[in-house]
Amino acid sequence: MNNKKILITGASVGGNTVAWWLSRHGFNVTVVERADNFREGGQNVDVRGAGREVLSRMGLEQAALDLTTGESGTDWVDEENRVIARFAVEDIGDGPTAELEIMRGDISRIIYEPTRKCAKYCFGDNIVDIVQDEKGSLVTFNSGSTEYFDIVIVAEGVGSSTRELVFPGENRMRYMDLTIAYFSIPGKDSDGKFARQYNTTGGRGATLKPGADGNMRVYMGVHKVSENEQKWSVERQKQFLLDQFAHDGWEFPRILKEIPGVEDFYFDVMRQVKMDRWSKGRVVLTGDTAWCATPLSGIGTTLAIVGGYVLAGELAKTDDHTAAFAAYERIMRPFVKEGQGLPKIVPRLLWPHTRFGLAFLRAVMRLAGTKAMRKIFSKLYLRNSKKVELPDYDLNFDRVRE
Ligand SMILES: Cc1cc2nc3c(=O)[nH]c(=O)nc-3n(C[C@H](O)[C@H](O)[C@H](O)COP(=O)(O)OP(=O)(O)OC[C@H]3O[C@@H](n4cnc5c(N)ncnc54)[C@H](O)[C@@H]3O)c2cc1C
């Protein structure tokens, strides 16, 4: 079915990956992205296990390795930045810091650059209506144009509007009770090459991560029941952080001073996407749209890359899209289950509310950081990024090596 017209909506990691593979399998691919230009933003993301294997099959692994953040590992620290537990990459490999840790915009661009030479990209537009018949979908765009496609792939991230249009009410969100902000602040010489994770009481905590550009990436979170804070204005979200952390020590005074002027501010309520089905007729979901596992899983980007590879490969194998979608689900479901399998007690323990909870967390981390326990802890803490058997699809095409 390689002459078929496929529309992908969303040009981030998931959308670009499926576009890359579909183009190589010979499909006629269009990608529509709501943002006016390619989206550069985002902080550190990890590519692990099967995700690295797919990047390697694309010939893009080295390009990604060349752009890693250079973070040497993760330290759990106290108020004075004294190390409670250290997890160094050179010591344990993929741990709380992944071997291939990269900025979200960089990994997305590495896949986008070769793909835009063989797929058509339309920025600044989005789907407003889809009418399906037995042969395909008539898609109406916000710009007013309409076009007929054989298949529509939705890769719009956790808050996808097209998912709600085609599968209204089917997403059973699983809230992880964490409200989190990501942004950058200027670095200092004393910051070093290790990420620092600090927690205090009241469910508050933050990670400071060194960036390759000399800035520090801040992840700041509060463990609380969601009030849909992702829908607030940026001003209100910033004020929320200023109020929550106003009386805290550690690096918080330095961080709070920067918040009003921060530009790359990303704020969200961590929630998993739970869909009983990923396709309806000729519309299929992938990446965070289908199964967002949240950054807590450490394998959200890996799942998006692997999902794109499998979906494209299964579509290339058969003319029967229903069979292709069924095979895609069969292969991806166990991997997604692994990614989403984090019990909600974990964020609760990692973001303690009481002095006792904080003392308990630090005692556990002290033990976890010992030589005997470091690897075991990393395995328990992280989701298994290899829990999928990657099929070999017909690779009878020229690999892109930019
Ligand atoms: C700007 C940004 C910053 C991020 N920062 C981080 C981070 O710091 N840490 C982290 O772990 N994860 C971050 N993520 C999420 C991370 O990229 C994903 O969890 C993961 O890589 C899976 O990617 P995805 O392609 O499925 O979804 P996403 O990366 O969320 O991409 C979805 C894409 O679809 C586009 N889109 C949304 N709605 C529509 C629509 N209706 N029509 C057309 N296009 C649409 C979005 O603009 C985006 O480009 C960020 C995502 C974005 C978009």
mmCIF file of N, CA and C and ligand atoms in Angstrom, residues 8-16 32-35 39-46 104-105 107-108 125-127 154-162 182-183 219 266 286-296 300-305, ligand 1:
data_model
loop_
_atom_site.group_PDB
_atom_site.id
_atom_site.type_symbol
_atom_site.label_atom_id
_atom_site.label_comp_id
_atom_site.label_asym_id
_atom_site.label_seq_id
_atom_site.Cartn_x
_atom_site.Cartn_y
_atom_site.Cartn_z
ATOM 1 N N ILE A 8 0.005 12.911 9.033
ATOM 2 C CA ILE A 8 0.442 12.819 10.433
ATOM 3 C C ILE A 8 0.198 14.181 11.055
ATOM 4 N N THR A 9 -0.397 14.215 12.229
ATOM 5 C CA THR A 9 -0.618 15.502 12.869
ATOM 6 C C THR A 9 0.219 15.575 14.145
ATOM 7 N N GLY A 10 1.111 16.604 14.211
ATOM 8 C CA GLY A 10 2.079 16.751 15.311
ATOM 9 C C GLY A 10 3.482 16.450 14.820
ATOM 10 N N ALA A 11 4.369 17.463 14.887
ATOM 11 C CA ALA A 11 5.736 17.308 14.350
ATOM 12 C C ALA A 11 6.756 17.341 15.473
ATOM 13 N N SER A 12 6.581 16.459 16.479
ATOM 14 C CA SER A 12 7.594 16.332 17.525
ATOM 15 C C SER A 12 8.226 14.945 17.380
ATOM 16 N N VAL A 13 8.673 14.362 18.467
ATOM 17 C CA VAL A 13 9.444 13.118 18.372
ATOM 18 C C VAL A 13 8.612 11.992 17.726
ATOM 19 N N GLY A 14 7.378 11.792 18.214
ATOM 20 C CA GLY A 14 6.544 10.705 17.688
ATOM 21 C C GLY A 14 6.182 10.921 16.223
ATOM 22 N N GLY A 15 5.674 12.119 15.899
ATOM 23 C CA GLY A 15 5.250 12.416 14.528
ATOM 24 C C GLY A 15 6.399 12.350 13.540
ATOM 25 N N ASN A 16 7.548 12.924 13.925
ATOM 26 C CA ASN A 16 8.695 12.913 13.009
ATOM 27 C C ASN A 16 9.228 11.497 12.792
ATOM 28 N N VAL A 32 1.209 17.787 9.545
ATOM 29 C CA VAL A 32 0.672 19.102 9.891
ATOM 30 C C VAL A 32 0.975 19.372 11.361
ATOM 31 N N GLU A 33 1.497 20.572 11.640
ATOM 32 C CA GLU A 33 1.900 20.943 13.008
ATOM 33 C C GLU A 33 1.221 22.262 13.372
ATOM 34 N N ARG A 34 0.635 22.289 14.558
ATOM 35 C CA ARG A 34 -0.110 23.475 14.976
ATOM 36 C C ARG A 34 0.785 24.704 15.156
ATOM 37 N N ALA A 35 2.006 24.496 15.660
ATOM 38 C CA ALA A 35 2.919 25.637 15.868
ATOM 39 C C ALA A 35 3.315 26.234 14.508
ATOM 40 N N ARG A 39 9.098 23.247 16.412
ATOM 41 C CA ARG A 39 9.200 23.605 17.840
ATOM 42 C C ARG A 39 10.532 23.168 18.416
ATOM 43 N N GLU A 40 11.323 24.162 18.855
ATOM 44 C CA GLU A 40 12.656 23.871 19.383
ATOM 45 C C GLU A 40 12.626 23.501 20.870
ATOM 46 N N GLY A 41 11.644 23.974 21.601
ATOM 47 C CA GLY A 41 11.705 23.988 23.066
ATOM 48 C C GLY A 41 11.788 22.643 23.758
ATOM 49 N N GLY A 42 11.716 22.712 25.083
ATOM 50 C CA GLY A 42 11.729 21.502 25.901
ATOM 51 C C GLY A 42 13.052 21.310 26.592
ATOM 52 N N GLN A 43 13.037 20.497 27.617
ATOM 53 C CA GLN A 43 14.244 20.266 28.416
ATOM 54 C C GLN A 43 14.798 18.874 28.111
ATOM 55 N N ASN A 44 15.554 18.351 29.083
ATOM 56 C CA ASN A 44 16.241 17.067 28.871
ATOM 57 C C ASN A 44 15.244 15.913 28.755
ATOM 58 N N VAL A 45 15.440 15.062 27.749
ATOM 59 C CA VAL A 45 14.671 13.817 27.658
ATOM 60 C C VAL A 45 15.671 12.667 27.478
ATOM 61 N N ASP A 46 15.225 11.467 27.795
ATOM 62 C CA ASP A 46 16.107 10.297 27.712
ATOM 63 C C ASP A 46 15.712 9.420 26.534
ATOM 64 N N ARG A 104 14.966 17.940 24.273
ATOM 65 C CA ARG A 104 13.836 17.470 23.449
ATOM 66 C C ARG A 104 13.878 18.071 22.046
ATOM 67 N N GLY A 105 14.165 19.378 21.963
ATOM 68 C CA GLY A 105 14.211 20.026 20.654
ATOM 69 C C GLY A 105 15.297 19.439 19.762
ATOM 70 N N ILE A 107 16.582 16.236 19.786
ATOM 71 C CA ILE A 107 16.260 14.901 19.263
ATOM 72 C C ILE A 107 15.153 15.017 18.203
ATOM 73 N N SER A 108 14.218 15.935 18.445
ATOM 74 C CA SER A 108 13.147 16.114 17.465
ATOM 75 C C SER A 108 13.731 16.632 16.143
ATOM 76 N N ASP A 125 -1.087 24.989 11.286
ATOM 77 C CA ASP A 125 -2.430 24.522 10.926
ATOM 78 C C ASP A 125 -2.779 23.307 11.788
ATOM 79 N N ASN A 126 -4.037 22.993 11.845
ATOM 80 C CA ASN A 126 -4.457 21.811 12.609
ATOM 81 C C ASN A 126 -5.812 21.320 12.104
ATOM 82 N N ILE A 127 -6.127 20.099 12.473
ATOM 83 C CA ILE A 127 -7.382 19.478 12.034
ATOM 84 C C ILE A 127 -8.545 20.057 12.834
ATOM 85 N N VAL A 154 -2.328 10.384 14.527
ATOM 86 C CA VAL A 154 -2.379 11.513 15.465
ATOM 87 C C VAL A 154 -1.223 11.399 16.456
ATOM 88 N N ALA A 155 -0.326 12.402 16.422
ATOM 89 C CA ALA A 155 0.851 12.416 17.308
ATOM 90 C C ALA A 155 0.960 13.804 17.934
ATOM 91 N N GLU A 156 -0.112 14.224 18.606
ATOM 92 C CA GLU A 156 -0.222 15.607 19.088
ATOM 93 C C GLU A 156 0.120 15.773 20.561
ATOM 94 N N GLY A 157 0.648 14.732 21.194
ATOM 95 C CA GLY A 157 1.033 14.851 22.599
ATOM 96 C C GLY A 157 -0.147 14.631 23.545
ATOM 97 N N VAL A 158 0.136 14.843 24.839
ATOM 98 C CA VAL A 158 -0.803 14.437 25.885
ATOM 99 C C VAL A 158 -2.166 15.130 25.776
ATOM 100 N N GLY A 159 -2.183 16.392 25.350
ATOM 101 C CA GLY A 159 -3.455 17.137 25.316
ATOM 102 C C GLY A 159 -4.115 17.157 23.950
ATOM 103 N N SER A 160 -3.872 16.163 23.124
ATOM 104 C CA SER A 160 -4.347 16.119 21.730
ATOM 105 C C SER A 160 -5.831 16.453 21.543
ATOM 106 N N SER A 161 -6.097 17.440 20.675
ATOM 107 C CA SER A 161 -7.500 17.792 20.400
ATOM 108 C C SER A 161 -8.110 16.851 19.364
ATOM 109 N N THR A 162 -7.295 16.334 18.432
ATOM 110 C CA THR A 162 -7.845 15.415 17.420
ATOM 111 C C THR A 162 -8.253 14.088 18.070
ATOM 112 N N TYR A 182 9.170 23.129 34.056
ATOM 113 C CA TYR A 182 10.524 22.987 33.495
ATOM 114 C C TYR A 182 10.932 24.334 32.912
ATOM 115 N N PHE A 183 12.148 24.765 33.189
ATOM 116 C CA PHE A 183 12.655 25.995 32.566
ATOM 117 C C PHE A 183 14.158 26.098 32.802
ATOM 118 N N TYR A 219 13.763 21.557 37.138
ATOM 119 C CA TYR A 219 12.504 20.804 37.213
ATOM 120 C C TYR A 219 11.997 21.030 38.620
ATOM 121 N N TYR A 266 7.688 25.748 30.825
ATOM 122 C CA TYR A 266 6.769 24.653 30.463
ATOM 123 C C TYR A 266 6.185 24.150 31.758
ATOM 124 N N THR A 286 -0.596 7.693 18.201
ATOM 125 C CA THR A 286 0.739 7.218 18.591
ATOM 126 C C THR A 286 1.406 8.213 19.551
ATOM 127 N N GLY A 287 2.500 7.783 20.179
ATOM 128 C CA GLY A 287 3.240 8.650 21.112
ATOM 129 C C GLY A 287 2.372 9.027 22.316
ATOM 130 N N ASP A 288 2.677 10.194 22.899
ATOM 131 C CA ASP A 288 1.971 10.632 24.107
ATOM 132 C C ASP A 288 0.455 10.705 23.897
ATOM 133 N N THR A 289 0.011 10.967 22.662
ATOM 134 C CA THR A 289 -1.436 11.023 22.389
ATOM 135 C C THR A 289 -2.110 9.711 22.760
ATOM 136 N N ALA A 290 -1.421 8.616 22.470
ATOM 137 C CA ALA A 290 -2.003 7.288 22.690
ATOM 138 C C ALA A 290 -1.793 6.809 24.115
ATOM 139 N N TRP A 291 -0.591 7.139 24.696
ATOM 140 C CA TRP A 291 -0.230 6.430 25.936
ATOM 141 C C TRP A 291 0.661 7.247 26.868
ATOM 142 N N CYS A 292 0.619 8.542 26.850
ATOM 143 C CA CYS A 292 1.570 9.334 27.655
ATOM 144 C C CYS A 292 1.862 8.640 28.996
ATOM 145 N N ALA A 293 3.142 8.373 29.241
ATOM 146 C CA ALA A 293 3.531 7.687 30.483
ATOM 147 C C ALA A 293 4.068 8.681 31.505
ATOM 148 N N THR A 294 4.226 9.938 31.100
ATOM 149 C CA THR A 294 4.762 11.059 31.894
ATOM 150 C C THR A 294 6.289 10.935 32.045
ATOM 151 N N PRO A 295 6.967 12.074 32.282
ATOM 152 C CA PRO A 295 8.425 12.024 32.465
ATOM 153 C C PRO A 295 8.847 11.150 33.645
ATOM 154 N N LEU A 296 7.927 10.830 34.551
ATOM 155 C CA LEU A 296 8.272 9.951 35.671
ATOM 156 C C LEU A 296 8.742 8.586 35.188
ATOM 157 N N GLY A 300 9.281 8.007 28.048
ATOM 158 C CA GLY A 300 8.251 8.588 27.174
ATOM 159 C C GLY A 300 8.762 8.810 25.757
ATOM 160 N N THR A 301 9.979 9.317 25.623
ATOM 161 C CA THR A 301 10.547 9.577 24.297
ATOM 162 C C THR A 301 10.902 8.254 23.616
ATOM 163 N N THR A 302 11.403 7.311 24.397
ATOM 164 C CA THR A 302 11.702 5.976 23.864
ATOM 165 C C THR A 302 10.432 5.330 23.301
ATOM 166 N N LEU A 303 9.327 5.423 24.054
ATOM 167 C CA LEU A 303 8.060 4.838 23.588
ATOM 168 C C LEU A 303 7.603 5.502 22.286
ATOM 169 N N ALA A 304 7.789 6.828 22.177
ATOM 170 C CA ALA A 304 7.351 7.542 20.969
ATOM 171 C C ALA A 304 8.177 7.103 19.752
ATOM 172 N N ILE A 305 9.478 6.917 19.949
ATOM 173 C CA ILE A 305 10.349 6.516 18.838
ATOM 174 C C ILE A 305 10.025 5.076 18.413
HETATM 175 C C1 LIG B 1 7.413 22.121 23.618
HETATM 176 C C2 LIG B 1 7.535 20.790 24.332
HETATM 177 C C3 LIG B 1 8.404 20.695 25.434
HETATM 178 C C4 LIG B 1 8.542 19.475 26.095
HETATM 179 N N1 LIG B 1 9.409 19.413 27.145
HETATM 180 C C5 LIG B 1 9.615 18.236 27.768
HETATM 181 C C6 LIG B 1 10.556 18.135 28.820
HETATM 182 O O1 LIG B 1 11.193 19.110 29.181
HETATM 183 N N2 LIG B 1 10.738 16.938 29.426
HETATM 184 C C7 LIG B 1 10.032 15.832 29.020
HETATM 185 O O2 LIG B 1 10.240 14.746 29.558
HETATM 186 N N3 LIG B 1 9.128 15.897 28.017
HETATM 187 C C8 LIG B 1 8.898 17.076 27.384
HETATM 188 N N4 LIG B 1 7.979 17.135 26.380
HETATM 189 C C9 LIG B 1 7.214 15.915 26.037
HETATM 190 C C10 LIG B 1 8.027 14.930 25.198
HETATM 191 O O3 LIG B 1 8.430 15.529 23.995
HETATM 192 C C11 LIG B 1 7.133 13.732 24.922
HETATM 193 O O4 LIG B 1 6.775 13.132 26.163
HETATM 194 C C12 LIG B 1 7.749 12.581 24.118
HETATM 195 O O5 LIG B 1 8.902 12.918 23.432
HETATM 196 C C13 LIG B 1 6.706 12.016 23.152
HETATM 197 O O6 LIG B 1 6.553 12.887 22.069
HETATM 198 P P1 LIG B 1 5.238 13.069 21.184
HETATM 199 O O7 LIG B 1 5.741 13.385 19.818
HETATM 200 O O8 LIG B 1 4.323 11.917 21.345
HETATM 201 O O9 LIG B 1 4.473 14.314 21.826
HETATM 202 P P2 LIG B 1 4.956 15.838 22.013
HETATM 203 O O10 LIG B 1 6.427 15.934 22.124
HETATM 204 O O11 LIG B 1 4.142 16.399 23.101
HETATM 205 O O12 LIG B 1 4.590 16.544 20.618
HETATM 206 C C14 LIG B 1 3.293 16.842 20.165
HETATM 207 C C15 LIG B 1 3.390 17.780 18.963
HETATM 208 O O13 LIG B 1 2.085 17.961 18.415
HETATM 209 C C16 LIG B 1 1.846 19.344 18.246
HETATM 210 N N5 LIG B 1 0.398 19.533 18.374
HETATM 211 C C17 LIG B 1 -0.338 19.556 19.505
HETATM 212 N N6 LIG B 1 -1.643 19.672 19.193
HETATM 213 C C18 LIG B 1 -1.710 19.706 17.846
HETATM 214 C C19 LIG B 1 -2.799 19.796 16.924
HETATM 215 N N7 LIG B 1 -4.069 19.843 17.322
HETATM 216 N N8 LIG B 1 -2.518 19.794 15.587
HETATM 217 C C20 LIG B 1 -1.222 19.718 15.145
HETATM 218 N N9 LIG B 1 -0.163 19.636 15.982
HETATM 219 C C21 LIG B 1 -0.419 19.617 17.312
HETATM 220 C C22 LIG B 1 2.664 20.022 19.334
HETATM 221 O O14 LIG B 1 2.935 21.373 19.011
HETATM 222 C C23 LIG B 1 3.924 19.156 19.320
HETATM 223 O O15 LIG B 1 4.836 19.584 18.345
HETATM 224 C C24 LIG B 1 7.783 18.325 25.682
HETATM 225 C C25 LIG B 1 6.926 18.439 24.571
HETATM 226 C C26 LIG B 1 6.789 19.646 23.899
HETATM 227 C C27 LIG B 1 5.855 19.744 22.700
#
